[in-house]
Amino acid sequence: MTFFSSLFTILFISRFLENSLLNAEVKEGEILPPTIQKLMKGYNKYLRPFFDNGPVTVGMSLDIASIDTISEINMDYTATIFLRQRWTDERLLFEGNKSLSLDGRLVELLWVPDTFIVDSKKSFLHDITVENRLIRIFPNGTVLYALRITTTVACNMDLTKYPMDKQTCTLQLESWGYNVNDVMFYWARGNESVSGLDTLRLAQYTVEDHYTSASEAVYETGNYPKLIFHFELKRSILYFILETYVPSSLLVVLSWVSFWISQSSVPARICIGVTTVLTMTTLMMGARTSLPNANCFIKAIDVYLGICFSFIFGALIEYAVAHFCTLHHPDCNNALMYGHHHHHMHDCEEEMNGMLTTISDSSRLKRRKDTAADPPKASDGEPEPVPSGPETPAEPVSRCAKSITLLRKILRSVNCCHVKNPHYIDNYSRLTFPLSFIIVNLLYWTYYLYF
């Protein structure tokens, strides 16, 4: 009895579920209008149109609603787009001259292309207040299917000319499961198939150019249709000029103020030098916060900040050199401070000349001794025989003469590199530093803007 009771219970439950499903189908049929009921009769959404008669052609068009963010750190962009797809389904022909606009939730009853965005990192379909879908059927069987999607797409960027760079990003559409023998994609209106970029306003970029192309994606499983939308972005440099280039240039000019301060004002000149170096270091660190930490690119902004840092550090080193030379010329330094420039400079020059004269006289004396040490010669040019006796030590004298000659050359070279007036270093720097900075700027901007 237990076995028959269990079997009866199972049969009763199955009959009840079958009747419930039939009632649901009847209710659904009651909701659909007669035209839709006629179209859906015998319709199989799991089979594509023209299943045995060649591929189905799908026309695409895009409307770019917004490009929210363009990230150099993640190398991607986030955009909200309206994706529209059109195809013809011969099973949806009906009489009349008006199209049928259906609720987006009825898309579950129809076959739709399995289109996906190739380089998408994450995407979602907007569903407030309902899922943002549109289905429209025309009398000739053409189906219009529209979606509102927000997607984050990868974009490989070359940042070597940052912030004077141009980036070309793409939006690629492919079929996931249907190859070129089943589905063919095409742009509905060529380059005019994508709209919305002309009125788009971005924070740091301007859209310079955009165009469309069609190709095939080759995978191990076959060839699949692909549509590509290319758009070129040019970065607006005005923000970076005001934020980075102008402050760094002004810091370089500020470091030149020390050239007009007296060398005796050590605290003032050291303060200017160290302050500008530290400020420039902070500016360089702040300029890299919006860029990838592990980035192999040497960017244009890094080159310029490095140039400015070199000039600022060079101004600090210039004072160190000038002050060092001043310490080695105390008389000349005092003379400059008290106004007796010519007299004491003349004394310094005489002292140097006297040193060279003494060394020169010593060298001549050594040469005379060397000449006297040479043996006398006979009238026929042959040396006369030297009487036997103790030999003269000629080799040590020759070495001494060579050492004196080498010392003279060293002193001459030191004298050539010798700064007669350390205050001239500041005078030269007042001209060479600004002139060099202007030349480097001309080369920098010419290269990065035109090459």
Tab-separated table of C-alpha atoms in Angstrom:
chain	number	residue	atom	x	y	z
A	1	MET	CA	0.000	0.000	0.000
A	2	THR	CA	2.809	2.404	0.772
A	3	PHE	CA	4.282	2.044	-2.715
A	4	PHE	CA	0.945	2.743	-4.443
A	5	SER	CA	0.292	5.712	-2.184
A	6	SER	CA	3.658	7.285	-3.086
A	7	LEU	CA	3.079	6.677	-6.793
A	8	PHE	CA	-0.383	8.261	-6.616
A	9	THR	CA	1.054	11.309	-4.847
A	10	ILE	CA	3.751	11.793	-7.503
A	11	LEU	CA	1.224	11.545	-10.340
A	12	PHE	CA	-1.057	14.065	-8.636
A	13	ILE	CA	1.757	16.602	-8.160
A	14	SER	CA	2.953	16.292	-11.752
A	15	ARG	CA	-0.606	16.768	-13.063
A	16	PHE	CA	-1.043	19.817	-10.874
A	17	LEU	CA	2.194	21.442	-12.126
A	18	GLU	CA	1.275	20.758	-15.746
A	19	ASN	CA	-2.115	22.409	-15.335
A	20	SER	CA	-0.437	25.410	-13.644
A	21	LEU	CA	1.979	25.893	-16.542
A	22	LEU	CA	-0.838	25.669	-19.061
A	23	ASN	CA	-2.831	28.268	-17.190
A	24	ALA	CA	0.237	30.579	-17.112
A	25	GLU	CA	0.655	30.252	-20.848
A	26	VAL	CA	-2.991	31.085	-21.364
A	27	LYS	CA	-2.697	34.148	-19.165
A	28	GLU	CA	0.418	35.263	-21.017
A	29	GLY	CA	-1.378	34.778	-24.299
A	30	GLU	CA	-4.248	36.865	-23.012
A	31	ILE	CA	-1.819	39.721	-22.269
A	32	LEU	CA	-0.208	39.716	-25.713
A	33	PRO	CA	-2.167	41.371	-28.516
A	34	PRO	CA	-3.323	39.189	-31.421
A	35	THR	CA	-0.607	40.494	-33.762
A	36	ILE	CA	2.148	39.517	-31.347
A	37	GLN	CA	0.463	36.176	-30.640
A	38	LYS	CA	0.484	35.466	-34.354
A	39	LEU	CA	4.157	36.430	-34.648
A	40	MET	CA	5.207	34.358	-31.669
A	41	LYS	CA	3.301	31.282	-32.813
A	42	GLY	CA	5.903	28.702	-33.791
A	43	TYR	CA	8.766	31.201	-33.166
A	44	ASN	CA	11.975	29.652	-31.785
A	45	LYS	CA	14.247	32.257	-30.194
A	46	TYR	CA	17.115	29.791	-30.025
A	47	LEU	CA	17.485	29.717	-33.824
A	48	ARG	CA	18.866	32.718	-35.650
A	49	PRO	CA	17.084	34.226	-38.663
A	50	PHE	CA	17.857	32.683	-42.064
A	51	PHE	CA	19.147	29.615	-40.282
A	52	ASP	CA	19.567	27.655	-43.514
A	53	ASN	CA	19.894	30.590	-45.939
A	54	GLY	CA	23.224	32.247	-45.180
A	55	PRO	CA	24.340	34.694	-42.484
A	56	VAL	CA	22.157	37.333	-40.931
A	57	THR	CA	23.464	40.896	-41.328
A	58	VAL	CA	23.382	43.159	-38.281
A	59	GLY	CA	23.773	46.924	-38.647
A	60	MET	CA	25.293	48.847	-35.751
A	61	SER	CA	25.162	52.468	-34.651
A	62	LEU	CA	26.385	54.226	-31.500
A	63	ASP	CA	25.495	57.364	-29.634
A	64	ILE	CA	28.150	58.451	-27.108
A	65	ALA	CA	26.210	59.984	-24.229
A	66	SER	CA	29.284	60.767	-22.093
A	67	ILE	CA	32.883	59.849	-21.440
A	68	ASP	CA	33.080	60.073	-17.688
A	69	THR	CA	36.713	59.366	-16.839
A	70	ILE	CA	39.968	58.745	-18.692
A	71	SER	CA	42.518	57.194	-16.347
A	72	GLU	CA	46.246	57.174	-17.087
A	73	ILE	CA	46.856	55.057	-13.981
A	74	ASN	CA	44.582	52.206	-15.095
A	75	MET	CA	44.895	53.021	-18.807
A	76	ASP	CA	41.175	52.877	-19.510
A	77	TYR	CA	38.157	55.094	-20.059
A	78	THR	CA	34.556	54.895	-18.859
A	79	ALA	CA	31.762	55.808	-21.265
A	80	THR	CA	27.980	55.672	-21.385
A	81	ILE	CA	26.717	54.665	-24.826
A	82	PHE	CA	23.474	53.924	-26.642
A	83	LEU	CA	24.037	50.780	-28.723
A	84	ARG	CA	21.568	50.217	-31.537
A	85	GLN	CA	21.386	47.000	-33.587
A	86	ARG	CA	19.229	46.316	-36.630
A	87	TRP	CA	18.617	43.036	-38.391
A	88	THR	CA	15.882	41.357	-40.404
A	89	ASP	CA	14.002	38.326	-39.122
A	90	GLU	CA	11.806	36.784	-41.810
A	91	ARG	CA	9.694	35.084	-39.130
A	92	LEU	CA	8.441	38.469	-37.865
A	93	LEU	CA	6.725	39.697	-41.059
A	94	PHE	CA	3.264	41.141	-40.532
A	95	GLU	CA	0.753	43.219	-42.489
A	96	GLY	CA	0.460	46.927	-41.938
A	97	ASN	CA	2.447	50.110	-42.331
A	98	LYS	CA	3.254	50.911	-38.714
A	99	SER	CA	6.017	49.550	-36.525
A	100	LEU	CA	5.380	47.827	-33.226
A	101	SER	CA	7.133	49.233	-30.152
A	102	LEU	CA	7.296	46.562	-27.494
A	103	ASP	CA	8.199	46.553	-23.853
A	104	GLY	CA	11.893	45.879	-23.355
A	105	ARG	CA	11.116	42.862	-21.214
A	106	LEU	CA	9.676	41.086	-24.247
A	107	VAL	CA	13.193	40.813	-25.651
A	108	GLU	CA	13.347	37.490	-23.852
A	109	LEU	CA	10.942	36.114	-26.456
A	110	LEU	CA	13.081	37.083	-29.465
A	111	TRP	CA	16.422	36.105	-30.927
A	112	VAL	CA	19.022	38.863	-30.480
A	113	PRO	CA	22.705	39.016	-31.525
A	114	ASP	CA	25.270	37.995	-28.908
A	115	THR	CA	27.264	41.206	-29.233
A	116	PHE	CA	29.924	42.022	-26.639
A	117	ILE	CA	32.546	44.740	-26.061
A	118	VAL	CA	35.989	43.239	-26.541
A	119	ASP	CA	38.244	45.228	-24.188
A	120	SER	CA	35.602	45.897	-21.567
A	121	LYS	CA	36.766	45.564	-17.960
A	122	LYS	CA	33.306	45.977	-16.488
A	123	SER	CA	29.938	46.935	-17.927
A	124	PHE	CA	26.363	47.173	-16.766
A	125	LEU	CA	22.947	47.789	-18.272
A	126	HIS	CA	20.995	50.660	-16.726
A	127	ASP	CA	17.809	49.503	-15.029
A	128	ILE	CA	16.286	52.635	-13.514
A	129	THR	CA	13.320	52.755	-13.544
A	130	VAL	CA	13.197	49.664	-15.759
A	131	GLU	CA	15.870	48.012	-17.869
A	132	ASN	CA	16.864	50.520	-20.545
A	133	ARG	CA	16.002	48.403	-23.569
A	134	LEU	CA	14.052	49.139	-26.676
A	135	ILE	CA	12.429	46.657	-29.078
A	136	ARG	CA	10.754	47.811	-32.260
A	137	ILE	CA	9.493	45.514	-35.031
A	138	PHE	CA	8.764	46.807	-38.529
A	139	PRO	CA	6.318	45.209	-41.004
A	140	ASN	CA	9.139	43.934	-43.242
A	141	GLY	CA	10.591	41.932	-40.326
A	142	THR	CA	13.303	44.443	-39.383
A	143	VAL	CA	14.039	44.497	-35.668
A	144	LEU	CA	15.545	47.498	-33.860
A	145	TYR	CA	17.168	46.629	-30.545
A	146	ALA	CA	18.668	49.474	-28.447
A	147	LEU	CA	20.537	49.373	-25.121
A	148	ARG	CA	21.922	51.952	-22.707
A	149	ILE	CA	25.268	50.691	-21.367
A	150	THR	CA	28.019	52.096	-19.165
A	151	THR	CA	31.309	50.366	-19.788
A	152	THR	CA	34.944	50.700	-18.744
A	153	VAL	CA	37.185	49.882	-21.696
A	154	ALA	CA	40.963	49.381	-21.757
A	155	CYS	CA	42.993	51.870	-23.791
A	156	ASN	CA	46.728	51.421	-24.269
A	157	MET	CA	48.437	54.793	-23.859
A	158	ASP	CA	51.861	56.068	-24.859
A	159	LEU	CA	52.819	58.640	-22.224
A	160	THR	CA	56.290	59.552	-23.476
A	161	LYS	CA	55.039	63.016	-24.528
A	162	TYR	CA	52.782	63.551	-21.517
A	163	PRO	CA	51.226	66.131	-21.137
A	164	MET	CA	51.604	67.042	-24.834
A	165	ASP	CA	50.420	63.624	-25.937
A	166	LYS	CA	47.673	62.313	-28.181
A	167	GLN	CA	45.936	59.050	-27.387
A	168	THR	CA	43.959	56.855	-29.780
A	169	CYS	CA	41.377	54.666	-28.057
A	170	THR	CA	38.985	52.147	-29.561
A	171	LEU	CA	35.616	50.574	-28.886
A	172	GLN	CA	35.436	47.107	-30.436
A	173	LEU	CA	32.239	45.112	-30.931
A	174	GLU	CA	32.286	41.397	-31.719
A	175	SER	CA	29.952	38.434	-31.865
A	176	TRP	CA	30.571	35.981	-29.054
A	177	GLY	CA	29.344	32.707	-30.497
A	178	TYR	CA	28.345	33.274	-34.123
A	179	ASN	CA	31.183	33.287	-36.659
A	180	VAL	CA	31.215	35.043	-40.032
A	181	ASN	CA	29.252	32.180	-41.579
A	182	ASP	CA	26.326	32.911	-39.260
A	183	VAL	CA	26.400	36.662	-38.570
A	184	MET	CA	27.862	39.668	-40.391
A	185	PHE	CA	28.331	43.060	-38.715
A	186	TYR	CA	28.405	46.396	-40.549
A	187	TRP	CA	28.206	50.061	-39.624
A	188	ALA	CA	24.742	51.319	-40.524
A	189	ARG	CA	25.894	54.722	-41.845
A	190	GLY	CA	29.670	54.405	-42.174
A	191	ASN	CA	31.573	57.034	-40.195
A	192	GLU	CA	28.267	58.754	-39.424
A	193	SER	CA	27.177	55.715	-37.437
A	194	VAL	CA	28.718	57.181	-34.273
A	195	SER	CA	27.330	60.453	-32.966
A	196	GLY	CA	27.619	62.551	-29.838
A	197	LEU	CA	31.361	63.260	-29.898
A	198	ASP	CA	31.004	66.647	-31.563
A	199	THR	CA	29.119	68.061	-28.593
A	200	LEU	CA	31.115	66.177	-25.976
A	201	ARG	CA	33.100	68.219	-23.432
A	202	LEU	CA	35.920	66.525	-21.547
A	203	ALA	CA	37.978	67.806	-18.621
A	204	GLN	CA	41.502	67.391	-19.983
A	205	TYR	CA	40.950	66.259	-23.565
A	206	THR	CA	39.491	67.357	-26.841
A	207	VAL	CA	38.299	64.874	-29.464
A	208	GLU	CA	40.341	65.612	-32.584
A	209	ASP	CA	39.205	62.839	-34.914
A	210	HIS	CA	37.082	59.701	-35.015
A	211	TYR	CA	36.313	57.052	-37.624
A	212	THR	CA	34.957	53.531	-37.962
A	213	SER	CA	36.294	50.319	-39.467
A	214	ALA	CA	35.229	46.699	-39.910
A	215	SER	CA	37.351	43.570	-39.759
A	216	GLU	CA	37.367	39.993	-38.552
A	217	ALA	CA	38.613	38.643	-35.246
A	218	VAL	CA	40.620	35.460	-35.699
A	219	TYR	CA	40.526	32.953	-32.857
A	220	GLU	CA	41.191	29.272	-32.504
A	221	THR	CA	37.477	28.555	-32.851
A	222	GLY	CA	37.069	30.523	-36.083
A	223	ASN	CA	36.671	33.987	-37.556
A	224	TYR	CA	34.166	36.327	-35.949
A	225	PRO	CA	32.767	39.668	-37.171
A	226	LYS	CA	34.267	42.771	-35.574
A	227	LEU	CA	33.421	46.466	-35.727
A	228	ILE	CA	35.899	49.058	-34.420
A	229	PHE	CA	35.296	52.670	-33.495
A	230	HIS	CA	38.493	54.758	-33.267
A	231	PHE	CA	38.677	58.183	-31.613
A	232	GLU	CA	41.732	60.380	-31.070
A	233	LEU	CA	42.089	62.422	-27.888
A	234	LYS	CA	44.412	65.403	-27.508
A	235	ARG	CA	45.283	66.509	-24.003
A	236	SER	CA	44.749	70.144	-23.067
A	237	ILE	CA	48.115	71.464	-21.911
A	238	LEU	CA	46.894	74.747	-20.391
A	239	TYR	CA	46.188	73.129	-17.028
A	240	PHE	CA	49.708	71.702	-16.820
A	241	ILE	CA	51.283	74.998	-17.886
A	242	LEU	CA	49.570	76.780	-15.006
A	243	GLU	CA	50.011	73.920	-12.543
A	244	THR	CA	53.567	72.726	-13.244
A	245	TYR	CA	55.506	74.503	-15.973
A	246	VAL	CA	55.040	78.101	-14.788
A	247	PRO	CA	55.815	77.384	-11.086
A	248	SER	CA	58.917	75.354	-11.949
A	249	SER	CA	60.186	78.081	-14.301
A	250	LEU	CA	59.602	80.743	-11.657
A	251	LEU	CA	61.565	78.665	-9.149
A	252	VAL	CA	64.487	78.615	-11.582
A	253	VAL	CA	64.294	82.409	-11.945
A	254	LEU	CA	64.100	82.731	-8.154
A	255	SER	CA	67.320	80.758	-7.785
A	256	TRP	CA	69.066	83.371	-9.954
A	257	VAL	CA	68.351	86.105	-7.384
A	258	SER	CA	71.327	84.846	-5.383
A	259	PHE	CA	73.665	86.023	-8.165
A	260	TRP	CA	72.868	89.627	-7.204
A	261	ILE	CA	73.410	89.075	-3.467
A	262	SER	CA	76.846	89.697	-2.008
A	263	GLN	CA	79.016	86.638	-1.502
A	264	SER	CA	79.564	87.694	2.080
A	265	SER	CA	75.817	87.191	2.790
A	266	VAL	CA	76.178	83.471	3.299
A	267	PRO	CA	72.860	82.820	5.138
A	268	ALA	CA	70.797	84.670	2.518
A	269	ARG	CA	72.267	82.857	-0.466
A	270	ILE	CA	72.206	79.438	1.203
A	271	CYS	CA	68.595	80.004	2.260
A	272	ILE	CA	67.518	80.834	-1.311
A	273	GLY	CA	69.387	77.860	-2.739
A	274	VAL	CA	68.126	75.266	-0.281
A	275	THR	CA	64.535	76.600	-0.321
A	276	THR	CA	64.278	76.467	-4.108
A	277	VAL	CA	65.741	72.946	-4.208
A	278	LEU	CA	63.257	71.654	-1.630
A	279	THR	CA	60.311	73.399	-3.292
A	280	MET	CA	61.281	71.952	-6.650
A	281	THR	CA	61.484	68.482	-5.109
A	282	THR	CA	57.960	68.861	-3.707
A	283	LEU	CA	56.690	70.042	-7.092
A	284	MET	CA	58.236	67.020	-8.819
A	285	MET	CA	56.596	64.646	-6.359
A	286	GLY	CA	53.202	66.300	-6.799
A	287	ALA	CA	53.390	66.062	-10.590
A	288	ARG	CA	53.699	62.271	-10.395
A	289	THR	CA	50.697	61.625	-8.145
A	290	SER	CA	48.252	61.378	-11.086
A	291	LEU	CA	50.422	58.911	-13.004
A	292	PRO	CA	51.236	55.216	-12.560
A	293	ASN	CA	53.806	54.524	-9.869
A	294	ALA	CA	55.496	51.708	-11.798
A	295	ASN	CA	55.737	53.399	-15.175
A	296	CYS	CA	58.540	52.699	-17.600
A	297	PHE	CA	57.904	55.891	-19.565
A	298	ILE	CA	60.193	58.900	-19.236
A	299	LYS	CA	57.570	61.560	-19.758
A	300	ALA	CA	58.014	65.045	-21.182
A	301	ILE	CA	57.010	66.623	-17.888
A	302	ASP	CA	59.679	64.575	-16.094
A	303	VAL	CA	62.298	65.874	-18.521
A	304	TYR	CA	61.280	69.498	-17.924
A	305	LEU	CA	61.193	69.119	-14.141
A	306	GLY	CA	64.611	67.468	-14.300
A	307	ILE	CA	65.957	70.407	-16.325
A	308	CYS	CA	64.563	72.927	-13.825
A	309	PHE	CA	65.955	70.966	-10.888
A	310	SER	CA	69.374	70.874	-12.557
A	311	PHE	CA	69.418	74.651	-13.023
A	312	ILE	CA	68.325	75.276	-9.426
A	313	PHE	CA	70.896	72.859	-8.069
A	314	GLY	CA	73.511	74.409	-10.374
A	315	ALA	CA	72.812	77.843	-8.890
A	316	LEU	CA	73.475	76.434	-5.426
A	317	ILE	CA	76.701	74.799	-6.574
A	318	GLU	CA	77.751	78.064	-8.233
A	319	TYR	CA	77.694	79.854	-4.894
A	320	ALA	CA	79.652	77.033	-3.278
A	321	VAL	CA	82.371	77.367	-5.937
A	322	ALA	CA	82.426	81.161	-5.732
A	323	HIS	CA	82.635	81.119	-1.951
A	324	PHE	CA	85.421	78.534	-2.047
A	325	CYS	CA	87.451	80.713	-4.427
A	326	THR	CA	86.839	83.723	-2.190
A	327	LEU	CA	88.269	81.894	0.818
A	328	HIS	CA	91.459	81.216	-1.128
A	329	HIS	CA	91.795	84.912	-2.069
A	330	PRO	CA	91.282	86.754	1.209
A	331	ASP	CA	93.311	89.826	0.191
A	332	CYS	CA	91.495	90.171	-3.081
A	333	ASN	CA	88.162	89.609	-1.331
A	334	ASN	CA	88.904	92.315	1.253
A	335	ALA	CA	90.037	94.660	-1.457
A	336	LEU	CA	86.768	94.224	-3.297
A	337	MET	CA	84.757	94.830	-0.139
A	338	TYR	CA	86.654	98.026	0.746
A	339	GLY	CA	87.002	99.452	-2.739
A	340	HIS	CA	90.780	98.954	-3.315
A	341	HIS	CA	90.238	96.593	-6.139
A	342	HIS	CA	92.966	97.627	-8.586
A	343	HIS	CA	95.782	98.076	-6.089
A	344	HIS	CA	95.390	94.743	-4.332
A	345	MET	CA	94.668	92.875	-7.504
A	346	HIS	CA	97.914	94.271	-8.858
A	347	ASP	CA	99.697	92.979	-5.738
A	348	CYS	CA	98.190	89.536	-6.235
A	349	GLU	CA	99.295	89.457	-9.836
A	350	GLU	CA	102.816	90.582	-8.893
A	351	GLU	CA	103.005	87.870	-6.258
A	352	MET	CA	102.026	85.222	-8.809
A	353	ASN	CA	104.452	86.644	-11.366
A	354	GLY	CA	107.227	86.634	-8.750
A	355	MET	CA	106.571	82.987	-8.003
A	356	LEU	CA	106.813	82.086	-11.681
A	357	THR	CA	109.985	84.236	-12.053
A	358	THR	CA	111.657	82.434	-9.151
A	359	ILE	CA	110.801	79.071	-10.615
A	360	SER	CA	112.066	80.214	-14.009
A	361	ASP	CA	115.397	81.399	-12.523
A	362	SER	CA	115.809	78.114	-10.717
A	363	SER	CA	115.223	76.280	-13.954
A	364	ARG	CA	117.874	78.351	-15.768
A	365	LEU	CA	120.386	77.712	-12.967
A	366	LYS	CA	119.799	73.998	-13.277
A	367	ARG	CA	120.316	74.129	-17.024
A	368	ARG	CA	123.657	75.968	-16.553
A	369	LYS	CA	124.828	73.326	-14.147
A	370	ASP	CA	123.835	70.687	-16.633
A	371	THR	CA	125.796	72.489	-19.357
A	372	ALA	CA	128.846	72.803	-17.154
A	373	ALA	CA	128.669	69.152	-16.354
A	374	ASP	CA	128.870	68.184	-20.058
A	375	PRO	CA	132.373	67.111	-21.250
A	376	PRO	CA	134.292	69.559	-23.553
A	377	LYS	CA	134.478	68.737	-27.229
A	378	ALA	CA	137.488	68.781	-29.537
A	379	SER	CA	137.730	70.842	-32.702
A	380	ASP	CA	136.601	67.924	-34.874
A	381	GLY	CA	133.458	67.570	-32.831
A	382	GLU	CA	134.551	64.525	-30.900
A	383	PRO	CA	134.533	64.722	-27.094
A	384	GLU	CA	137.920	65.172	-25.527
A	385	PRO	CA	139.075	62.421	-23.263
A	386	VAL	CA	138.180	62.964	-19.663
A	387	PRO	CA	140.941	62.383	-17.174
A	388	SER	CA	140.395	59.453	-14.906
A	389	GLY	CA	138.941	60.303	-11.531
A	390	PRO	CA	135.612	60.215	-9.648
A	391	GLU	CA	132.539	60.340	-12.001
A	392	THR	CA	129.988	63.266	-11.846
A	393	PRO	CA	126.476	62.274	-10.767
A	394	ALA	CA	124.682	63.435	-13.999
A	395	GLU	CA	121.612	61.206	-13.665
A	396	PRO	CA	120.252	62.737	-10.391
A	397	VAL	CA	120.690	66.246	-11.818
A	398	SER	CA	118.729	65.298	-14.943
A	399	ARG	CA	115.889	63.933	-12.854
A	400	CYS	CA	115.801	67.113	-10.808
A	401	ALA	CA	115.606	69.226	-13.968
A	402	LYS	CA	112.696	67.147	-15.288
A	403	SER	CA	110.860	67.497	-11.975
A	404	ILE	CA	111.273	71.303	-12.064
A	405	THR	CA	109.990	71.401	-15.643
A	406	LEU	CA	106.960	69.333	-14.698
A	407	LEU	CA	106.318	71.605	-11.718
A	408	ARG	CA	106.415	74.650	-13.989
A	409	LYS	CA	103.828	73.091	-16.311
A	410	ILE	CA	101.567	72.302	-13.374
A	411	LEU	CA	101.830	75.827	-12.005
A	412	ARG	CA	101.112	77.284	-15.444
A	413	SER	CA	97.990	75.140	-15.806
A	414	VAL	CA	96.854	76.117	-12.304
A	415	ASN	CA	97.461	79.742	-13.150
A	416	CYS	CA	95.368	79.422	-16.320
A	417	CYS	CA	92.450	77.953	-14.333
A	418	HIS	CA	93.007	80.406	-11.543
A	419	VAL	CA	90.127	82.843	-10.908
A	420	LYS	CA	91.687	86.230	-10.461
A	421	ASN	CA	88.473	87.698	-9.057
A	422	PRO	CA	85.893	85.307	-7.524
A	423	HIS	CA	83.219	87.982	-7.878
A	424	TYR	CA	83.439	87.583	-11.630
A	425	ILE	CA	81.798	84.156	-11.215
A	426	ASP	CA	78.526	85.815	-10.237
A	427	ASN	CA	78.832	88.266	-13.122
A	428	TYR	CA	79.257	85.432	-15.594
A	429	SER	CA	76.418	83.433	-14.029
A	430	ARG	CA	74.009	86.340	-14.407
A	431	LEU	CA	74.343	85.916	-18.166
A	432	THR	CA	75.099	82.236	-18.716
A	433	PHE	CA	72.302	80.768	-16.558
A	434	PRO	CA	69.373	82.696	-18.140
A	435	LEU	CA	70.783	82.289	-21.644
A	436	SER	CA	71.272	78.550	-21.187
A	437	PHE	CA	67.776	78.148	-19.745
A	438	ILE	CA	66.218	79.966	-22.707
A	439	ILE	CA	68.116	77.814	-25.210
A	440	VAL	CA	67.132	74.588	-23.427
A	441	ASN	CA	63.485	75.693	-23.357
A	442	LEU	CA	63.508	76.387	-27.087
A	443	LEU	CA	64.930	72.939	-27.798
A	444	TYR	CA	62.492	71.271	-25.385
A	445	TRP	CA	59.291	72.847	-26.730
A	446	THR	CA	60.373	72.467	-30.355
A	447	TYR	CA	61.033	68.752	-29.936
A	448	TYR	CA	57.904	67.826	-27.987
A	449	LEU	CA	55.487	69.987	-29.975
A	450	TYR	CA	56.691	69.355	-33.523
A	451	PHE	CA	58.473	65.971	-33.476
